[in-house]
Amino acid sequence: QVQLVESGGGLVQAGESLRLSCAASGSSSSINAMGWFRQAPGKEREGISCINYGGSSTNYVDSVKGRFTISRDNAKKTVYLQMNSLKPEDTGVYYCAGGTPYRTCVLSHLLYDYWGQGSQVTVSS
């Protein structure tokens, strides 16, 4: 059983930064790619970023490229999402995801077995 515990969300003004953390606890029997997803009211859950196990390959949705950075520290069993230059349209609930059988980046929520509890990120104008 793997649990993903998120932290770092909050309320910020446009242009500010936040860093989300996602720490795995319990069994680590299936550690491969990890991802961050976002869901805004009235919208589909979308993949924001993903990273392979070794950290050598990452991917980002176009709307966050150049502003967000995904990273991981496997010794700490933690994945991070550094979010800079936040915009109001970044507002939503952010979920980290793990447990995919794929080693490479995947951004489909259907391919992950474990999910963080969700972190609310609200960006005001």
GROMACS .gro file of C-alpha atoms in nm, residues 6-103:
model
   98
    6GLU     CA    1   0.101   1.643  -0.070
    7SER     CA    2   0.194   1.975   0.081
    8GLY     CA    3   0.270   2.328  -0.030
    9GLY     CA    4  -0.054   2.457  -0.173
   10GLY     CA    5  -0.208   2.785  -0.074
   11LEU     CA    6  -0.332   3.127  -0.172
   12VAL     CA    7  -0.100   3.355  -0.366
   13GLN     CA    8  -0.118   3.660  -0.585
   14ALA     CA    9  -0.043   3.655  -0.954
   15GLY     CA   10   0.329   3.649  -1.021
   16GLU     CA   11   0.419   3.471  -0.700
   17SER     CA   12   0.554   3.120  -0.658
   18LEU     CA   13   0.469   2.799  -0.481
   19ARG     CA   14   0.636   2.464  -0.451
   20LEU     CA   15   0.428   2.151  -0.415
   21SER     CA   16   0.574   1.841  -0.258
   22CYS     CA   17   0.450   1.486  -0.277
   23ALA     CA   18   0.603   1.232  -0.042
   24ALA     CA   19   0.544   0.861  -0.072
   25SER     CA   20   0.495   0.650   0.237
   26GLY     CA   21   0.443   0.282   0.290
   27SER     CA   22   0.540   0.031   0.028
   28SER     CA   23   0.755   0.150  -0.259
   29SER     CA   24   0.714  -0.157  -0.471
   30SER     CA   25   0.609   0.030  -0.784
   31ILE     CA   26   0.820   0.339  -0.837
   32ASN     CA   27   0.836   0.453  -1.196
   33ALA     CA   28   0.719   0.773  -1.357
   34MET     CA   29   0.540   1.030  -1.144
   35GLY     CA   30   0.303   1.300  -1.254
   36TRP     CA   31   0.123   1.612  -1.149
   37PHE     CA   32  -0.235   1.673  -1.254
   38ARG     CA   33  -0.466   1.970  -1.216
   39GLN     CA   34  -0.840   2.001  -1.205
   40ALA     CA   35  -1.021   2.331  -1.218
   41PRO     CA   36  -1.395   2.373  -1.163
   42GLY     CA   37  -1.586   2.270  -1.472
   43LYS     CA   38  -1.279   2.131  -1.643
   44GLU     CA   39  -1.132   1.790  -1.707
   45ARG     CA   40  -0.846   1.668  -1.496
   46GLU     CA   41  -0.540   1.739  -1.704
   47GLY     CA   42  -0.183   1.628  -1.689
   48ILE     CA   43   0.049   1.914  -1.601
   49SER     CA   44   0.386   1.748  -1.583
   50CYS     CA   45   0.554   1.413  -1.547
   51ILE     CA   46   0.899   1.280  -1.475
   52ASN     CA   47   1.057   0.943  -1.527
   53TYR     CA   48   1.209   0.748  -1.242
   54GLY     CA   49   1.565   0.862  -1.304
   55GLY     CA   50   1.467   1.223  -1.355
   56SER     CA   51   1.627   1.236  -1.698
   57SER     CA   52   1.304   1.287  -1.889
   58THR     CA   53   1.029   1.535  -1.815
   59ASN     CA   54   0.727   1.669  -1.994
   60TYR     CA   55   0.498   1.968  -1.944
   61VAL     CA   56   0.168   2.084  -2.076
   62ASP     CA   57   0.217   2.389  -2.297
   63SER     CA   58   0.043   2.626  -2.060
   64VAL     CA   59   0.306   2.579  -1.788
   65LYS     CA   60   0.624   2.540  -1.991
   66GLY     CA   61   0.890   2.782  -1.880
   67ARG     CA   62   0.712   2.848  -1.550
   68PHE     CA   63   0.681   2.510  -1.379
   69THR     CA   64   0.958   2.264  -1.304
   70ILE     CA   65   0.912   1.906  -1.193
   71SER     CA   66   1.184   1.725  -1.002
   72ARG     CA   67   1.224   1.429  -0.773
   73ASP     CA   68   1.444   1.304  -0.495
   74ASN     CA   69   1.419   0.929  -0.493
   75ALA     CA   70   1.617   0.899  -0.170
   76LYS     CA   71   1.340   1.099  -0.003
   77LYS     CA   72   1.070   0.936  -0.214
   78THR     CA   73   0.945   1.282  -0.298
   79VAL     CA   74   0.845   1.458  -0.616
   80TYR     CA   75   0.821   1.836  -0.642
   81LEU     CA   76   0.650   2.088  -0.862
   82GLN     CA   77   0.803   2.433  -0.853
   83MET     CA   78   0.549   2.683  -0.983
   84ASN     CA   79   0.675   3.028  -1.073
   85SER     CA   80   0.500   3.330  -1.222
   86LEU     CA   81   0.164   3.193  -1.122
   87LYS     CA   82  -0.142   3.313  -1.308
   88PRO     CA   83  -0.509   3.312  -1.208
   89GLU     CA   84  -0.572   3.042  -1.467
   90ASP     CA   85  -0.339   2.814  -1.270
   91THR     CA   86  -0.601   2.796  -0.997
   92GLY     CA   87  -0.719   2.446  -0.924
   93VAL     CA   88  -0.665   2.133  -0.722
   94TYR     CA   89  -0.329   1.973  -0.788
   95TYR     CA   90  -0.279   1.600  -0.751
   96CYS     CA   91   0.040   1.403  -0.762
   97ALA     CA   92   0.019   1.056  -0.905
   98GLY     CA   93   0.226   0.742  -0.897
   99GLY     CA   94   0.202   0.372  -0.946
  100THR     CA   95   0.211   0.368  -1.323
  101PRO     CA   96   0.381   0.066  -1.475
  102TYR     CA   97   0.556   0.294  -1.723
  103ARG     CA   98   0.909   0.417  -1.671
   0.00000   0.00000   0.00000
